[in-house]
């Protein structure tokens, strides 16, 4: 296991009476993709921006590259790349001018064309920022976050508002960064995104981290049930009834029942055979991160919205 | 201070300027329009006082001589009214403010008086609108012309003469007065609204937050912004001077003091702009605050008319306004080169500009908390 590049201890941020970040501690290891997963108002942006040195914590200790964020802003900023939430840039600069502008701010002689191609903006390099669609603007933001060849890349909701195709493009870029050995700190509302990309996921709600681990660890740890979806003829639900399992009829004539363990799955199969109940398909699936998340936070994806 | 960062930011600003029709309008066209407008309004007033209506009931040599004298003064547009017309209804119908009636027998009376000096003077009648200031001025000029005639007729030499010498440069015209005013006003507007607008835009769009994650420092950003505002000011300045020279025959003294005042003014009003956006966070509020500062300043600081024309109290108020010192200083530098005024104004606006600007630097930071 590699060493930690970010370490946060007992971080607290108050806005008046509101505990936007409420005693959070975690570590991010070098080279991993770390995802902050949480609903609106959970405190993701606040935490990330404290680590990026652009907000001040109320209390707690934050080290990045072993340096205190309160004291080493100049040094830290040179080594990180940031895509702020809802990134926006100068309306009347072209894509290429925008990337060059930020490269100049870092006194960096990076390969601007390479960065533009990396985020698939080659065709749009001479288009004014203001005329780009939302998804393309977001990609400009990612290119800009890479001008200084950062060791850690912070991406605050990089795919919010993107269509599925554009989202997958961004995922490719993130995977590419990981291959280059960069550490990626991601915040997202999308379970799928965390599940696909992240080595470590921290679920955050109401300013607190409620669980941390790899996606599969989280699922193992928190899922109490296995979903068995059977599509087919009559009488399937009677099996669930007989076994006292929770079940639900779904559209298209399928029944979803919740099994506790493999024993119960076997029992379901046995009973289907005994009663000669026919079926078209059987799908056995552990709970996904979304269900874990909903269970842990008691909130929907877009629900919550603060305190 | 890193010159590459300053240059990059300055470049971005300049591109934003010429790609935005609104800023081009405010920096280039607006000052030109103001110059044209005020130039036209005030162009003729120096020479011509407008129409003068004369009804000649006499038709003799002396009435003709009087009409000629009035005509050749070049001050009036003399318009003759038919002797048969009713003066009162004509005045009402044509909105006349000054109407001269030369009565029948005027020339005879003058001739009689040549022969017998004890006879009363031959009178003409002036019907005028007492509420109209132009009429008062016309009567003043008419009186002068008639005095001239009297001296000529009586063959006397004047005891007291007047040598009128303009106190400002060769031929001082209204254009010389308001061109510096328009320059001062345009620079104020572009620096104040430019700075407020830019800060608001950067904050609203979250660009400030992004900039906070880059190495550009607040002072680098401010230096490049001041540089940019100065270029904007120089563009307005050039446009105004060109229109003044080409269209209105302005003859400005171009000298280093002009640039000194423009630089100091840019500092002062960019500084005010920074402070406004520091304390008024929402866009509409900040615009309103900028307007609230700009409008009184525009009218009270001697931009369009001399401060001395205002009541005492307002004159005192004017002396508290930074724009007053820019107006005074620019005017002195462009017109009469009064070094005392120049230095005094430069010191006042300089101290003000530096204080405001330093406050702006100290009180604003990238971190928004
Ligand atoms: N500058 C501020 N002043 C006051 N309250 C703030 C400020 N910034 C954030 N908050 C509050 O702190 C809480 C956490 O906000 P934060 O932006 O960190 O949430 P988030 O997890 O990033 O949410 P989202 O998914 O919507 O981006 C919210 O309740 C928010 O209203
Ligand atoms: Mg957020």
XYZ file of C-alpha atoms and ligand atoms in Angstrom:
708
model
C 0.000 0.000 0.000
C 1.423 3.357 -1.059
C 1.908 6.309 1.221
C -0.766 8.913 1.746
C -0.553 12.154 -0.213
C -3.470 13.903 1.448
C -4.299 13.510 5.082
C -7.247 15.167 6.763
C -7.729 15.071 10.514
C -10.785 16.259 12.405
C -11.647 18.849 9.808
C -14.466 21.211 10.796
C -15.941 24.096 8.820
C -18.725 26.195 10.295
C -20.895 28.679 8.457
C -22.629 30.381 11.325
C -24.495 27.595 13.095
C -24.236 25.301 10.112
C -21.670 22.525 10.428
C -20.904 22.292 6.702
C -18.008 19.936 7.477
C -18.405 18.166 10.763
C -15.240 16.516 12.054
C -14.030 14.655 8.993
C -10.856 12.527 8.838
C -9.504 10.515 5.900
C -6.412 9.771 3.847
C -5.799 9.674 0.106
C -3.003 7.432 -1.162
C -0.616 8.339 -3.967
C -1.818 7.204 -7.374
C -5.354 6.263 -6.419
C -8.681 7.597 -7.613
C -10.462 8.762 -4.495
C -14.163 9.594 -4.741
C -16.282 11.717 -2.471
C -19.829 10.513 -2.923
C -22.656 12.469 -1.381
C -25.917 14.320 -1.954
C -26.300 18.067 -2.454
C -25.066 20.115 0.444
C -23.158 17.216 2.001
C -19.979 19.290 2.320
C -17.981 17.859 -0.591
C -17.020 21.135 -2.229
C -16.275 22.759 1.102
C -13.873 19.967 2.060
C -12.203 19.838 -1.327
C -11.700 23.596 -1.457
C -10.123 23.583 1.968
C -7.652 20.989 0.711
C -7.064 23.118 -2.399
C -6.102 25.971 -0.042
C -8.828 28.306 -1.292
C -11.037 28.157 1.808
C -10.037 28.322 5.428
C -11.006 25.555 7.811
C -12.565 26.395 11.163
C -10.425 23.729 12.801
C -8.602 20.510 12.025
C -5.414 19.603 10.268
C -5.008 19.151 6.529
C -1.712 17.997 5.022
C -1.093 17.684 1.299
C 2.307 16.415 0.119
C 3.068 16.515 3.829
C 2.576 20.311 3.880
C 0.046 22.239 5.913
C -2.543 23.852 3.627
C -2.646 26.956 5.793
C 1.027 27.739 5.381
C 2.187 26.461 2.002
C -0.381 27.727 -0.454
C 2.116 28.915 -3.095
C 4.005 25.640 -3.129
C 0.889 23.438 -3.019
C -0.937 25.275 -5.794
C 1.864 24.591 -8.262
C 1.550 20.839 -7.733
C -2.227 20.403 -7.950
C -4.725 20.802 -10.767
C -8.264 21.915 -10.050
C -11.563 21.663 -11.862
C -13.883 23.717 -9.653
C -17.550 22.829 -9.433
C -19.453 24.468 -12.301
C -16.235 25.586 -13.940
C -16.532 28.627 -16.124
C -13.991 30.684 -18.025
C -13.629 33.886 -20.039
C -16.432 34.043 -22.594
C -14.435 35.720 -25.287
C -11.343 33.538 -25.396
C -11.145 30.551 -27.705
C -10.512 27.060 -26.363
C -6.848 27.256 -27.279
C -6.422 30.771 -25.874
C -8.030 29.643 -22.632
C -5.641 26.752 -22.194
C -2.685 28.988 -23.088
C -3.855 31.613 -20.634
C -3.877 29.193 -17.709
C -0.610 27.616 -18.838
C 0.953 31.085 -18.715
C -0.354 31.622 -15.184
C 1.598 28.515 -14.162
C 4.572 29.585 -16.319
C 4.162 26.177 -17.862
C 5.344 25.233 -21.331
C 3.020 22.279 -21.605
C 1.932 20.930 -24.959
C -1.320 22.833 -25.406
C -2.366 20.922 -28.529
C -1.820 17.620 -26.770
C -4.043 18.678 -23.869
C -6.755 19.872 -26.243
C -6.694 16.569 -28.089
C -6.656 14.644 -24.824
C -10.094 15.996 -23.967
C -11.326 15.641 -27.571
C -11.591 19.349 -28.268
C -9.378 19.356 -31.367
C -12.246 20.360 -33.651
C -13.248 23.199 -31.357
C -9.876 24.745 -30.600
C -10.710 28.056 -32.305
C -14.244 28.342 -31.020
C -15.035 30.993 -28.419
C -15.701 29.579 -24.963
C -19.103 31.248 -24.769
C -20.267 29.371 -27.879
C -19.401 25.906 -26.533
C -22.020 23.518 -25.187
C -21.973 22.729 -21.478
C -20.200 19.423 -21.948
C -17.452 20.983 -24.029
C -16.977 23.769 -21.484
C -16.490 21.134 -18.812
C -13.819 19.469 -20.940
C -12.008 22.783 -21.339
C -11.987 22.889 -17.555
C -10.358 19.476 -17.378
C -7.696 20.456 -19.926
C -7.050 23.620 -17.913
C -6.688 21.571 -14.729
C -3.801 19.712 -16.358
C -1.683 22.602 -17.687
C 0.847 22.351 -14.859
C 1.211 18.566 -15.073
C -0.158 18.255 -11.529
C 0.539 15.379 -9.163
C -2.992 15.511 -7.785
C -6.021 16.415 -9.894
C -9.155 17.602 -8.098
C -12.316 17.199 -10.136
C -15.442 18.577 -8.461
C -18.395 16.957 -10.200
C -16.684 16.610 -13.574
C -19.600 14.885 -15.277
C -22.634 16.640 -13.853
C -24.833 17.694 -16.730
C -23.010 15.689 -19.372
C -24.706 13.274 -21.737
C -23.765 9.577 -21.368
C -21.346 9.687 -24.273
C -19.511 12.746 -22.907
C -19.503 11.180 -19.455
C -17.719 8.122 -20.773
C -15.187 10.367 -22.519
C -14.440 12.033 -19.193
C -14.117 8.633 -17.538
C -11.560 7.693 -20.175
C -9.588 10.828 -19.394
C -9.677 10.045 -15.668
C -8.507 6.490 -16.276
C -5.728 7.905 -18.448
C -4.626 10.184 -15.608
C -4.533 7.242 -13.279
C -2.355 5.301 -15.694
C 0.053 8.237 -15.733
C 0.353 7.763 -11.980
C -1.555 10.864 -10.977
C -3.730 10.930 -7.910
C -7.322 11.891 -8.697
C -9.702 13.348 -6.129
C -13.212 13.158 -7.485
C -16.516 14.371 -6.100
C -19.699 13.068 -7.582
C -23.402 12.390 -7.120
C -23.222 9.393 -9.391
C -22.809 6.006 -7.737
C -22.010 4.457 -11.069
C -19.176 6.891 -11.568
C -17.658 6.128 -8.180
C -18.166 2.432 -8.717
C -16.477 2.455 -12.133
C -13.598 4.821 -11.421
C -12.737 4.883 -7.767
C -10.244 2.849 -5.810
C -11.574 4.347 -2.618
C -14.986 5.833 -2.016
C -15.934 7.983 0.946
C -19.653 8.412 1.421
C -20.354 11.812 2.897
C -23.628 13.147 4.206
C -24.462 16.165 6.330
C -20.831 17.052 6.786
C -19.771 13.613 8.000
C -18.125 10.618 6.365
C -20.359 7.676 7.028
C -18.335 4.984 5.362
C -15.073 4.542 3.480
C -13.627 1.726 1.408
C -13.340 0.337 -2.092
C -16.694 0.031 -3.887
C -16.801 -3.728 -3.375
C -15.816 -3.425 0.282
C -18.622 -0.962 0.828
C -21.092 -3.256 -0.864
C -19.914 -6.288 1.082
C -19.966 -4.384 4.314
C -23.356 -2.800 3.963
C -25.462 -4.897 1.679
C -27.666 -7.213 3.665
C -29.517 -8.699 0.765
C -29.132 -10.283 -2.617
C -31.621 -9.396 -5.342
C -33.058 -12.370 -7.163
C -35.087 -11.304 -10.180
C -37.103 -14.077 -11.818
C -39.001 -13.522 -15.007
C -41.535 -16.042 -16.089
C -44.865 -17.730 -15.431
C -47.409 -17.763 -12.647
C -46.776 -18.615 -9.028
C -43.286 -17.253 -8.637
C -44.362 -14.907 -5.900
C -45.833 -17.822 -3.952
C -42.289 -19.117 -3.448
C -41.287 -15.871 -1.833
C -44.458 -15.920 0.247
C -43.776 -19.468 1.386
C -40.234 -18.597 2.401
C -41.269 -15.345 4.058
C -39.030 -13.242 1.813
C -39.680 -9.626 0.879
C -40.794 -9.466 -2.729
C -42.068 -7.061 -5.294
C -43.708 -7.504 -8.701
C -41.999 -5.564 -11.445
C -43.119 -4.476 -14.899
C -42.935 -7.171 -17.561
C -44.033 -9.959 -15.268
C -40.876 -10.324 -13.223
C -40.633 -10.707 -9.469
C -37.783 -9.382 -7.373
C -37.156 -11.048 -4.032
C -34.518 -10.297 -1.462
C -32.460 -13.267 -0.349
C -30.214 -13.054 2.701
C -27.512 -15.491 1.606
C -26.597 -18.283 -0.829
C -28.554 -20.831 1.195
C -31.734 -18.959 0.522
C -30.921 -18.676 -3.178
C -30.575 -22.437 -3.356
C -33.848 -22.873 -1.515
C -35.610 -20.619 -4.023
C -34.316 -22.755 -6.882
C -35.343 -25.982 -5.124
C -38.861 -24.756 -4.580
C -39.216 -23.603 -8.190
C -38.205 -27.105 -9.272
C -40.524 -28.833 -6.769
C -43.537 -26.806 -7.857
C -42.620 -27.024 -11.511
C -42.777 -23.307 -11.970
C -41.348 -22.265 -15.308
C -39.242 -19.128 -15.876
C -37.573 -17.216 -18.701
C -34.616 -15.786 -16.825
C -33.089 -15.561 -13.382
C -30.822 -12.691 -12.350
C -28.860 -12.797 -9.119
C -27.203 -9.576 -8.073
C -25.718 -8.140 -4.915
C -26.886 -4.704 -3.895
C -25.044 -1.921 -5.769
C -23.416 1.177 -4.362
C -26.573 3.145 -4.948
C -28.551 0.952 -2.591
C -25.801 1.059 -0.024
C -25.738 4.804 -0.371
C -29.476 5.169 -0.013
C -29.452 2.902 2.980
C -26.601 4.753 4.662
C -27.786 8.277 4.002
C -31.498 7.719 3.979
C -31.544 10.172 1.122
C -31.997 10.006 -2.626
C -29.408 11.079 -5.166
C -30.768 14.523 -5.574
C -32.617 14.571 -2.301
C -31.403 15.919 0.945
C -30.217 19.297 -0.176
C -28.666 20.303 3.082
C -29.666 20.081 6.650
C 5.399 40.059 -9.749
C 5.723 37.849 -12.759
C 5.591 39.538 -16.148
C 4.393 36.463 -18.017
C 1.310 36.211 -15.815
C 0.640 39.942 -16.037
C 0.996 39.851 -19.821
C -1.267 36.800 -20.130
C -3.989 38.437 -18.086
C -3.631 41.726 -19.929
C -3.894 39.894 -23.259
C -7.013 38.082 -22.155
C -8.575 41.413 -21.158
C -7.714 43.075 -24.457
C -9.189 40.171 -26.429
C -12.292 40.349 -24.285
C -12.480 44.059 -25.067
C -12.403 44.022 -28.832
C -14.586 40.945 -29.069
C -17.316 42.620 -27.038
C -19.471 45.174 -28.837
C -20.722 46.684 -25.598
C -17.293 47.599 -24.278
C -16.202 48.930 -27.661
C -19.295 51.114 -27.632
C -18.614 52.496 -24.180
C -14.930 53.062 -24.663
C -14.895 54.399 -28.224
C -18.311 55.406 -29.524
C -19.882 56.812 -26.374
C -17.238 59.513 -25.823
C -17.383 60.379 -29.532
C -21.158 60.739 -29.363
C -20.882 62.962 -26.300
C -18.350 65.155 -28.052
C -20.531 65.475 -31.149
C -23.629 66.168 -29.091
C -22.157 68.842 -26.862
C -20.115 70.232 -29.701
C -23.269 70.824 -31.757
C -25.294 72.195 -28.871
C -22.753 74.828 -27.968
C -20.999 75.449 -31.249
C -22.877 78.585 -32.389
C -23.765 80.347 -29.179
C -20.543 82.340 -29.017
C -21.151 84.238 -32.240
C -24.833 84.184 -32.976
C -27.626 85.177 -30.605
C -30.418 84.089 -32.896
C -33.095 86.016 -34.750
C -33.867 89.708 -34.233
C -37.181 90.948 -35.622
C -37.345 94.534 -36.865
C -40.430 96.350 -38.066
C -39.346 99.453 -39.977
C -42.291 101.909 -40.111
C -39.930 104.705 -41.124
C -38.075 103.525 -44.194
C -35.734 106.551 -44.045
C -31.947 106.842 -44.204
C -31.403 106.612 -40.454
C -33.621 103.578 -39.935
C -31.730 101.940 -42.735
C -28.409 102.874 -41.106
C -29.555 101.350 -37.808
C -30.694 98.139 -39.477
C -27.375 97.928 -41.311
C -25.463 98.395 -38.071
C -27.460 95.631 -36.367
C -27.042 93.404 -39.364
C -23.312 93.887 -39.803
C -22.607 93.170 -36.141
C -23.020 89.538 -37.190
C -24.545 88.760 -33.818
C -28.134 88.553 -35.017
C -30.164 87.021 -37.778
C -32.017 90.188 -38.697
C -35.546 89.503 -39.926
C -37.622 92.364 -41.317
C -41.315 92.409 -40.581
C -43.815 94.136 -42.924
C -44.771 97.586 -41.562
C -48.475 96.699 -41.878
C -48.282 93.737 -39.476
C -49.687 93.899 -35.953
C -46.614 93.559 -33.695
C -48.324 91.888 -30.719
C -50.043 89.136 -32.675
C -46.885 88.575 -34.736
C -44.845 88.141 -31.543
C -47.291 85.602 -30.160
C -47.650 83.726 -33.418
C -43.917 83.409 -34.061
C -42.634 83.001 -30.449
C -40.517 86.123 -30.818
C -38.460 87.153 -27.791
C -37.085 90.476 -29.099
C -38.907 92.764 -31.496
C -37.709 96.250 -32.542
C -40.170 98.804 -33.824
C -38.670 101.786 -35.646
C -41.534 104.326 -35.629
C -42.656 106.402 -38.557
C -40.760 109.687 -38.691
C -37.692 108.234 -36.994
C -35.303 109.568 -39.647
C -36.997 112.980 -39.587
C -36.619 113.190 -35.815
C -32.930 112.324 -36.088
C -32.442 114.978 -38.731
C -34.289 117.551 -36.610
C -31.990 116.740 -33.735
C -28.915 117.289 -35.885
C -30.216 120.819 -36.431
C -31.344 121.488 -32.893
C -29.434 119.659 -30.138
C -32.010 120.564 -27.494
C -34.717 118.432 -29.081
C -35.400 114.988 -27.497
C -33.722 111.874 -28.943
C -35.504 109.887 -31.643
C -36.750 106.727 -29.936
C -37.139 103.179 -31.115
C -39.213 100.633 -29.173
C -38.020 97.165 -28.179
C -40.709 94.656 -27.299
C -39.101 91.800 -25.441
C -39.889 88.789 -23.306
C -38.595 89.687 -19.839
C -38.421 86.035 -18.814
C -36.051 85.123 -21.603
C -32.328 85.414 -20.970
C -31.514 85.515 -24.683
C -33.693 88.641 -24.974
C -31.743 90.334 -22.168
C -28.486 89.555 -23.926
C -29.803 90.860 -27.230
C -30.898 94.136 -25.634
C -27.411 94.496 -24.190
C -25.857 94.167 -27.628
C -28.457 96.441 -29.242
C -27.719 99.109 -26.621
C -24.019 98.889 -27.439
C -24.670 99.265 -31.146
C -26.932 102.263 -30.580
C -24.302 103.830 -28.303
C -21.850 103.437 -31.162
C -24.268 105.190 -33.522
C -24.778 108.012 -31.017
C -21.034 108.562 -30.702
C -20.633 108.618 -34.456
C -23.553 111.039 -34.928
C -22.428 113.356 -32.136
C -18.810 113.179 -33.332
C -17.460 112.710 -29.802
C -14.476 110.571 -28.831
C -14.829 107.996 -26.050
C -13.327 108.759 -22.634
C -13.046 105.186 -21.464
C -12.131 102.354 -23.778
C -12.123 98.573 -23.237
C -9.400 96.225 -24.257
C -10.876 92.746 -23.866
C -8.146 90.078 -23.705
C -9.083 86.444 -23.241
C -7.536 85.115 -20.033
C -7.009 81.638 -21.482
C -5.081 80.582 -24.563
C -5.397 82.415 -27.881
C -9.014 81.792 -28.729
C -10.775 79.985 -25.907
C -13.995 78.382 -26.944
C -16.523 76.239 -25.175
C -15.033 73.176 -26.855
C -11.805 73.842 -24.965
C -13.758 73.803 -21.762
C -15.731 70.646 -22.252
C -13.260 68.437 -24.149
C -11.190 67.919 -20.948
C -14.483 67.378 -19.100
C -15.545 64.654 -21.520
C -12.129 63.020 -21.251
C -12.289 63.006 -17.452
C -15.813 61.650 -17.530
C -15.089 58.895 -20.052
C -12.034 57.729 -18.137
C -14.053 57.702 -14.917
C -16.854 55.689 -16.536
C -14.617 53.133 -18.189
C -12.392 52.624 -15.131
C -15.232 52.457 -12.636
C -17.647 50.328 -14.636
C -14.850 48.343 -16.244
C -13.501 47.323 -12.848
C -16.899 46.702 -11.273
C -18.073 44.752 -14.315
C -14.970 42.625 -14.510
C -14.977 41.763 -10.817
C -18.652 40.867 -10.860
C -18.301 38.750 -13.965
C -15.315 36.885 -12.587
C -17.031 36.228 -9.287
C -20.413 35.263 -10.714
C -18.912 32.839 -13.161
C -16.637 31.313 -10.555
C -13.546 32.359 -12.500
C -12.215 34.018 -9.340
C -12.328 30.647 -7.609
C -10.415 29.070 -10.458
C -7.852 31.889 -10.425
C -7.406 31.298 -6.707
C -6.096 27.823 -7.566
C -3.434 29.240 -9.883
C -0.218 31.051 -8.925
C -1.404 34.467 -10.157
C -1.341 36.848 -7.202
C -3.885 39.498 -6.452
C -1.338 42.237 -7.137
C -0.314 40.748 -10.483
C -3.948 40.651 -11.437
C -4.459 44.234 -10.293
C -1.431 45.521 -12.164
C -2.609 43.940 -15.396
C -6.100 45.278 -14.805
C -4.792 48.818 -14.247
C -2.698 48.524 -17.381
C -5.771 47.437 -19.287
C -7.908 50.238 -17.872
C -5.181 52.701 -18.812
C -5.212 51.460 -22.418
C -8.999 51.825 -22.452
C -8.620 55.366 -21.110
C -6.084 56.202 -23.804
C -8.410 54.881 -26.505
C -11.245 57.101 -25.250
C -8.816 60.004 -24.943
C -7.590 59.595 -28.523
C -11.118 59.338 -29.899
C -12.173 62.512 -28.079
C -9.139 64.506 -29.128
C -9.526 63.388 -32.758
C -13.183 64.405 -32.895
C -12.350 67.701 -31.178
C -9.523 68.544 -33.550
C -11.072 67.343 -36.785
C -14.640 68.508 -36.303
C -14.543 71.375 -33.831
C -11.124 72.865 -34.425
C -9.892 72.057 -30.929
C -6.256 73.048 -30.367
C -5.206 71.070 -27.289
C -1.816 71.350 -25.638
C -0.708 67.732 -25.543
C 1.757 67.248 -22.709
C 2.897 64.822 -20.049
C 0.531 66.259 -17.458
C -2.442 64.946 -19.422
C -1.136 61.412 -19.088
C -0.326 61.957 -15.446
C -3.930 62.929 -14.744
C -5.318 60.062 -16.786
C -3.132 57.550 -14.923
C -4.080 58.969 -11.534
C -7.734 58.971 -12.490
C -7.543 55.340 -13.614
C -6.038 54.407 -10.234
C -8.648 56.363 -8.295
C -11.694 54.991 -10.057
C -10.447 51.417 -10.464
C -9.785 51.548 -6.725
C -13.323 52.759 -6.033
C -14.582 49.982 -8.304
C -12.660 47.351 -6.334
C -14.003 48.659 -3.050
C -17.568 48.639 -4.364
C -17.350 45.010 -5.429
C -15.708 44.185 -2.130
C -18.633 45.468 -0.091
C -21.583 45.068 -2.455
C -21.631 41.439 -3.437
C -24.566 41.188 -5.813
C -24.333 42.407 -9.388
C -27.295 44.802 -9.453
C -26.331 46.367 -6.169
C -22.772 46.975 -7.332
C -23.955 48.556 -10.591
C -26.341 50.774 -8.648
C -23.578 51.827 -6.266
C -21.318 52.688 -9.194
C -24.097 54.784 -10.728
C -24.756 56.501 -7.428
C -21.118 57.546 -7.311
C -20.866 58.482 -10.953
C -23.909 60.667 -11.613
C -23.501 63.370 -8.974
C -19.820 63.465 -9.818
C -20.609 63.978 -13.501
C -22.841 66.994 -12.950
C -21.224 68.624 -9.941
C -17.554 68.447 -10.860
C -17.533 70.942 -13.702
C -17.686 68.487 -16.564
C -20.179 70.377 -18.722
C -20.246 73.847 -17.159
C -17.929 75.740 -14.818
C -18.331 74.974 -11.134
C -18.439 78.748 -10.516
C -21.917 78.807 -12.071
C -23.318 76.781 -9.165
C -24.498 78.032 -5.762
C -21.836 78.310 -3.047
C -22.892 75.186 -1.225
C -22.644 73.037 -4.346
C -19.273 74.580 -5.125
C -18.074 73.384 -1.737
C -19.470 69.933 -2.473
C -17.678 69.921 -5.827
C -14.367 70.443 -4.063
C -14.899 67.167 -2.205
C -15.271 65.183 -5.415
C -12.229 63.533 -6.976
C -13.496 64.173 -10.495
C -13.403 67.938 -9.803
C -9.622 67.776 -9.441
C -9.250 65.714 -12.583
C -11.359 68.264 -14.477
C -9.379 71.191 -13.070
C -6.052 69.528 -13.728
C -6.833 68.302 -17.235
C -8.305 71.674 -18.176
C -5.254 73.504 -16.907
C -2.948 71.115 -18.720
C -4.882 71.341 -21.977
C -5.868 74.998 -22.016
C -4.036 77.503 -19.857
C -1.098 75.572 -18.376
C -1.572 76.994 -14.907
C 1.140 75.086 -13.044
C -0.275 75.838 -9.597
C -3.637 74.326 -10.485
C -1.957 71.369 -12.155
C 0.223 70.526 -9.174
C -2.510 71.093 -6.618
C -4.998 68.918 -8.532
C -2.416 66.214 -9.178
C -1.545 65.997 -5.488
C -5.183 65.745 -4.397
C -6.193 63.128 -6.960
C -2.874 61.320 -6.549
C -3.214 60.937 -2.791
C -6.845 59.936 -3.156
C -6.039 57.410 -5.898
C -3.198 55.799 -3.973
C -5.223 55.512 -0.759
C -8.263 54.033 -2.490
C -6.160 51.669 -4.530
C -4.165 50.407 -1.557
C -7.386 49.882 0.374
C -8.694 47.951 -2.609
C -5.603 45.743 -2.649
C -5.619 45.157 1.110
C -9.310 44.483 1.479
C -9.807 42.127 -1.438
C -8.320 38.688 -1.789
C -8.809 35.583 -3.876
C -10.154 33.635 -0.939
C -13.888 34.016 -0.749
C -14.197 31.939 2.410
N -19.844 30.351 1.620
C -20.827 29.727 2.293
N -21.564 30.388 3.192
C -22.539 29.760 3.873
N -22.854 28.479 3.733
C -22.147 27.757 2.862
C -21.102 28.342 2.093
N -20.574 27.388 1.296
C -21.267 26.257 1.551
N -22.210 26.474 2.483
C -23.126 25.457 3.016
O -22.368 24.360 3.426
C -23.030 23.152 3.096
C -22.120 22.290 2.282
O -21.955 22.871 0.993
P -21.049 22.230 -0.136
O -21.046 23.171 -1.277
O -19.750 21.841 0.431
O -21.873 20.927 -0.506
P -21.618 19.887 -1.684
O -21.518 18.569 -1.063
O -20.499 20.323 -2.527
O -22.998 19.974 -2.461
P -23.283 19.854 -4.038
O -23.353 18.423 -4.359
O -24.634 20.490 -4.169
O -22.206 20.590 -4.728
C -24.307 23.545 2.372
O -25.369 23.473 3.279
C -24.065 24.952 1.948
O -25.260 25.665 1.934
Mg -20.297 20.794 -4.434
